[in-house]
Tab-separated table of C-alpha atoms in Angstrom:
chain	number	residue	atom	x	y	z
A	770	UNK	CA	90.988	122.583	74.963
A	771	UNK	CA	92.938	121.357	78.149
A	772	UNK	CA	94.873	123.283	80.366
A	773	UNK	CA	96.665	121.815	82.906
A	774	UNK	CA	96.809	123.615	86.740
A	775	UNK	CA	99.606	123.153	89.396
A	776	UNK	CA	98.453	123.158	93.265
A	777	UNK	CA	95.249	121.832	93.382
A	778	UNK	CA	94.272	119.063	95.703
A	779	UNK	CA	91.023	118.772	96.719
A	780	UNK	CA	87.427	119.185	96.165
A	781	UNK	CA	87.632	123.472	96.966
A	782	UNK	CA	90.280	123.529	94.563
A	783	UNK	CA	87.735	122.174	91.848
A	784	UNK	CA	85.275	124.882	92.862
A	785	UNK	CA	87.744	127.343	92.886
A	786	UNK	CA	89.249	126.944	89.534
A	787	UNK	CA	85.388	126.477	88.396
A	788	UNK	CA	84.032	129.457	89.555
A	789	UNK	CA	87.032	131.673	87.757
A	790	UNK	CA	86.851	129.697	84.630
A	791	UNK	CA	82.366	130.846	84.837
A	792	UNK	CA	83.624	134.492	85.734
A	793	UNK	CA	85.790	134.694	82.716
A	794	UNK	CA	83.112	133.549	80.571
A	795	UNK	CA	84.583	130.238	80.237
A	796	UNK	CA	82.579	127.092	79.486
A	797	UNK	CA	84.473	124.243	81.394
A	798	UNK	CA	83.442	120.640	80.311
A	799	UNK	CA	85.072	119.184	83.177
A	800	UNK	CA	87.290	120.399	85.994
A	801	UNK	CA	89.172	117.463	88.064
A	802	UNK	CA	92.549	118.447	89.686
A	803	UNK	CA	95.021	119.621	88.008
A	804	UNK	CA	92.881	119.373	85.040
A	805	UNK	CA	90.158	121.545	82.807
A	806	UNK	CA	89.376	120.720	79.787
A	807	UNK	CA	86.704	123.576	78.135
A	808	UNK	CA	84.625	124.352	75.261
A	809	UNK	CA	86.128	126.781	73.636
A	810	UNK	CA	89.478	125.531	71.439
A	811	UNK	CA	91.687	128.044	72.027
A	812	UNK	CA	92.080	131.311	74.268
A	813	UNK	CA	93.875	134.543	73.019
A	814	UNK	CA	97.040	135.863	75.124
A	815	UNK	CA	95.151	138.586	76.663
A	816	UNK	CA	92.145	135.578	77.787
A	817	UNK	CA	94.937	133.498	79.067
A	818	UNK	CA	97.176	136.255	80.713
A	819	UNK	CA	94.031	136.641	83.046
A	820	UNK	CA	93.181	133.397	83.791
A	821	UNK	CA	96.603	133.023	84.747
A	822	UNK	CA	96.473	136.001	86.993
A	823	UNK	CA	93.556	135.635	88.552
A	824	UNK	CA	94.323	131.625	89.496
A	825	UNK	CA	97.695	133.025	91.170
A	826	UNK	CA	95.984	134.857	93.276
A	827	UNK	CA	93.923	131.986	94.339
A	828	UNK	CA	97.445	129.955	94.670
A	829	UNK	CA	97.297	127.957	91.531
A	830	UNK	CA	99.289	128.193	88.433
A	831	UNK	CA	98.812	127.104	84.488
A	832	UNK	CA	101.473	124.850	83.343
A	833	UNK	CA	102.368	125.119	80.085
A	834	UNK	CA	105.789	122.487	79.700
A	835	UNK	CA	104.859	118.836	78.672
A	836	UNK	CA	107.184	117.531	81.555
A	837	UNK	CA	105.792	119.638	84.729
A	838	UNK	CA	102.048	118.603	83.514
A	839	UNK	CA	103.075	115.029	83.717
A	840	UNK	CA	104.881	115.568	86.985
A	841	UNK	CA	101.764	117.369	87.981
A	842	UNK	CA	99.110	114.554	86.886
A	843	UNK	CA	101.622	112.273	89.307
A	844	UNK	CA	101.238	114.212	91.952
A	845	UNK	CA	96.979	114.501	91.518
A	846	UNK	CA	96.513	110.861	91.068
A	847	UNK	CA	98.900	109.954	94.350
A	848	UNK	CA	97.247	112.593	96.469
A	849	UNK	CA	93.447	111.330	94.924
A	850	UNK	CA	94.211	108.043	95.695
A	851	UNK	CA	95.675	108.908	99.428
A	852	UNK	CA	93.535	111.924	100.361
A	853	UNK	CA	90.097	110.783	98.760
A	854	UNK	CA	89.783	107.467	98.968
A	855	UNK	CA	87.966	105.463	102.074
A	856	UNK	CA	90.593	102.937	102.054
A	857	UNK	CA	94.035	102.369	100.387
A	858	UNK	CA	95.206	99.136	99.195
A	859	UNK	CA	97.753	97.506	100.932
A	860	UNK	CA	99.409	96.762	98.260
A	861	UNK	CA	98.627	99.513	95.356
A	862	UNK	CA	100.468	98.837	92.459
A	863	UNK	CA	101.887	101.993	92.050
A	864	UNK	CA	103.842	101.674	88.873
A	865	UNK	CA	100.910	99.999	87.436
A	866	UNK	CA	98.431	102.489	88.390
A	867	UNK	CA	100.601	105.715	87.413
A	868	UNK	CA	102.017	104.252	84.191
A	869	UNK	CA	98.079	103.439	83.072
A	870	UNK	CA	96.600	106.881	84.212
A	871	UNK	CA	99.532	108.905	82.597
A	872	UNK	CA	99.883	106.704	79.500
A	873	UNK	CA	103.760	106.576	79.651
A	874	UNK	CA	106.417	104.171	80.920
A	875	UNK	CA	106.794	104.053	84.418
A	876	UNK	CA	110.699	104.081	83.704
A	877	UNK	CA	110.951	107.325	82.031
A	878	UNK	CA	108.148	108.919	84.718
A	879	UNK	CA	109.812	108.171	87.763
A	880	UNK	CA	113.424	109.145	85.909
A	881	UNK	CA	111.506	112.110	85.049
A	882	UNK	CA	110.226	112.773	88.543
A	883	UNK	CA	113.531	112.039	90.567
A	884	UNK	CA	115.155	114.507	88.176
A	885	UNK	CA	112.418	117.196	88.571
A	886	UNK	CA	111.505	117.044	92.066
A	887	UNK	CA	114.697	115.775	93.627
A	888	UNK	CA	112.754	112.948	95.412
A	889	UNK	CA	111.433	109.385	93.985
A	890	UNK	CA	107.818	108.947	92.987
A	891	UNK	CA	107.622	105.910	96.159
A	892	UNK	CA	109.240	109.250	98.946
A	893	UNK	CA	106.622	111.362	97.750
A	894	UNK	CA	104.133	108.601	98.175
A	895	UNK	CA	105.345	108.130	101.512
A	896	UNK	CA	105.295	111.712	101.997
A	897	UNK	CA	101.865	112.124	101.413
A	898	UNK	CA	100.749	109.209	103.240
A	899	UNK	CA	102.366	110.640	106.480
A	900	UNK	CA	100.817	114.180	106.198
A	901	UNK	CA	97.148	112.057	105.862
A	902	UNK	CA	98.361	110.576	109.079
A	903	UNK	CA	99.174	113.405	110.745
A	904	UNK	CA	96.033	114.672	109.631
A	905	UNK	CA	93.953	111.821	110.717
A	906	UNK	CA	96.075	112.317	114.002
A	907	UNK	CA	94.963	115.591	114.606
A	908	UNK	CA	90.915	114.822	114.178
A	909	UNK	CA	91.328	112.317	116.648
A	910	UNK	CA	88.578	110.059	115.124
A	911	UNK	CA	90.169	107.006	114.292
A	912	UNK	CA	92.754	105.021	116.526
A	913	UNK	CA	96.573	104.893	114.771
A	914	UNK	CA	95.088	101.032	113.721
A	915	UNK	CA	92.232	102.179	112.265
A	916	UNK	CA	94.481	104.639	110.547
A	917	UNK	CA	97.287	101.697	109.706
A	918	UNK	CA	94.331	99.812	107.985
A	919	UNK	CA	92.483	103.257	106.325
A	920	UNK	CA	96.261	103.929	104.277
A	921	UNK	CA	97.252	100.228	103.592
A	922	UNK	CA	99.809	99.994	106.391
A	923	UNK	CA	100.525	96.362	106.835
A	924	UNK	CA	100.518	96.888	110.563
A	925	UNK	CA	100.529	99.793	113.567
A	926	UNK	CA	104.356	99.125	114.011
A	927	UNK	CA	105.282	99.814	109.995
A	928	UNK	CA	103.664	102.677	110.139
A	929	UNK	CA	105.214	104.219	113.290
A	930	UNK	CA	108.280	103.398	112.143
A	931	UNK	CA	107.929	104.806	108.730
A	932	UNK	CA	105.933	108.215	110.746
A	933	UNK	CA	109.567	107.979	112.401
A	934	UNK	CA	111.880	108.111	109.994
A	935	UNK	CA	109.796	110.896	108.282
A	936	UNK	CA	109.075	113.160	111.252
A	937	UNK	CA	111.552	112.105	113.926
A	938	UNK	CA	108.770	111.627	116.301
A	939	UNK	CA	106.263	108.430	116.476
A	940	UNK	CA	102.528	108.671	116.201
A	941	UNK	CA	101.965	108.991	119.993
A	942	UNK	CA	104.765	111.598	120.470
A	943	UNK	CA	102.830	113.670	117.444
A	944	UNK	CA	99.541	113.330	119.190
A	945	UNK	CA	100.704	113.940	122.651
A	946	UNK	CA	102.638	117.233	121.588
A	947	UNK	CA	99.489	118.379	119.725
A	948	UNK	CA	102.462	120.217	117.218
A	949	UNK	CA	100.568	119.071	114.223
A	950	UNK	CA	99.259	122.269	113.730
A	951	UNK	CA	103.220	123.791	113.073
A	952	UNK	CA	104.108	120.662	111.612
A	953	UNK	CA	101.602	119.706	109.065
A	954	UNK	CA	102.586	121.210	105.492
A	955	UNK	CA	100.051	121.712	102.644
A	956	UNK	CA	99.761	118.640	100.544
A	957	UNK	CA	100.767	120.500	97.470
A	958	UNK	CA	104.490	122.261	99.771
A	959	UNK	CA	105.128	118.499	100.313
């Protein structure tokens, strides 16, 4: 059986999830984000009722309509591919990528997604890339080229201009304020 969970984006999410699934006496085969796939076939109401509860609490939530899951599976593979790996492509096929991982048109997704989420898939892409920036920003361990070349920027000024448009401030301004600790947003509230 898979379920399918909304808000989870990184590697303590995993555990998380895990170590609720082990306390309900679940046998997960795999847990990646925003997907579990277990053992057992199928879970009574009163099993899933408390799973569902007790991953609330812990900020999550089961999806259950065909559309949100793909939405959601978006959303995991763009913040995977930003968030966890070393380096980003400058040019990442996008469509490509999305439309192979989700096993749907890349048409009807990102009609899908614009409609759902009120934003395209390539904003929220953007999005994401400039709250990895802002977190690489606050670390202060890597210059803003070392950053531009980390998320596939093709240079320092197309990513301060793109920071800009986003944020109304450029990288240096961020930095310099040191407001990135009121301004950064969880990945999943972007």
């Amino acid at each position: 059986m898979e379920i399918y969970i909304k808000n989870m984006v990184c590697n303590r999410c995993i555990t998380a999830v895990q170590n609720e699934l082990i306390k309900l006496d679940l046998h997960p085969i795999y847990v990646q984000m925003g997907i579990v796939k277990l053992m057992e076939e199928k879970l009574d109401e009163q099993k899933l009722q408390t799973l569902n509860e007790r991953l609330n609490a812990l900020g999550f939530e089961l999806l259950d309509n065909g559309k949100t899951r793909l939405i959601e599976q978006i959303k995991s593979l763009i913040i995977e591919k930003i968030f966890h790996s070393e380096f980003l492509e400058s040019k990442v096929n996008w469509s490509g990528l999305i439309s192979d991982k989700v096993f749907h048109e890349y048409n009807y997704l990102s009609s899908l997604f614009s409609s759902v989420e009120g934003i395209t898939i390539e904003q929220y892409i953007i999005r994401q890339k400039i709250e990895r920036v802002k977190e690489l920003l606050f670390y202060d361990e890597l210059n803003l080229g070392e950053i531009a070349n980390k998320l596939g920027y093709s240079s320092i000024a197309h990513l301060s201009a793109q920071f800009k448009k986003v944020t109304g401030q450029t990288p240096s301004q961020f930095k310099n304020t040191r407001a990135s600790d009121r301004l950064r947003r969880s990945i999943d509230a972007v």
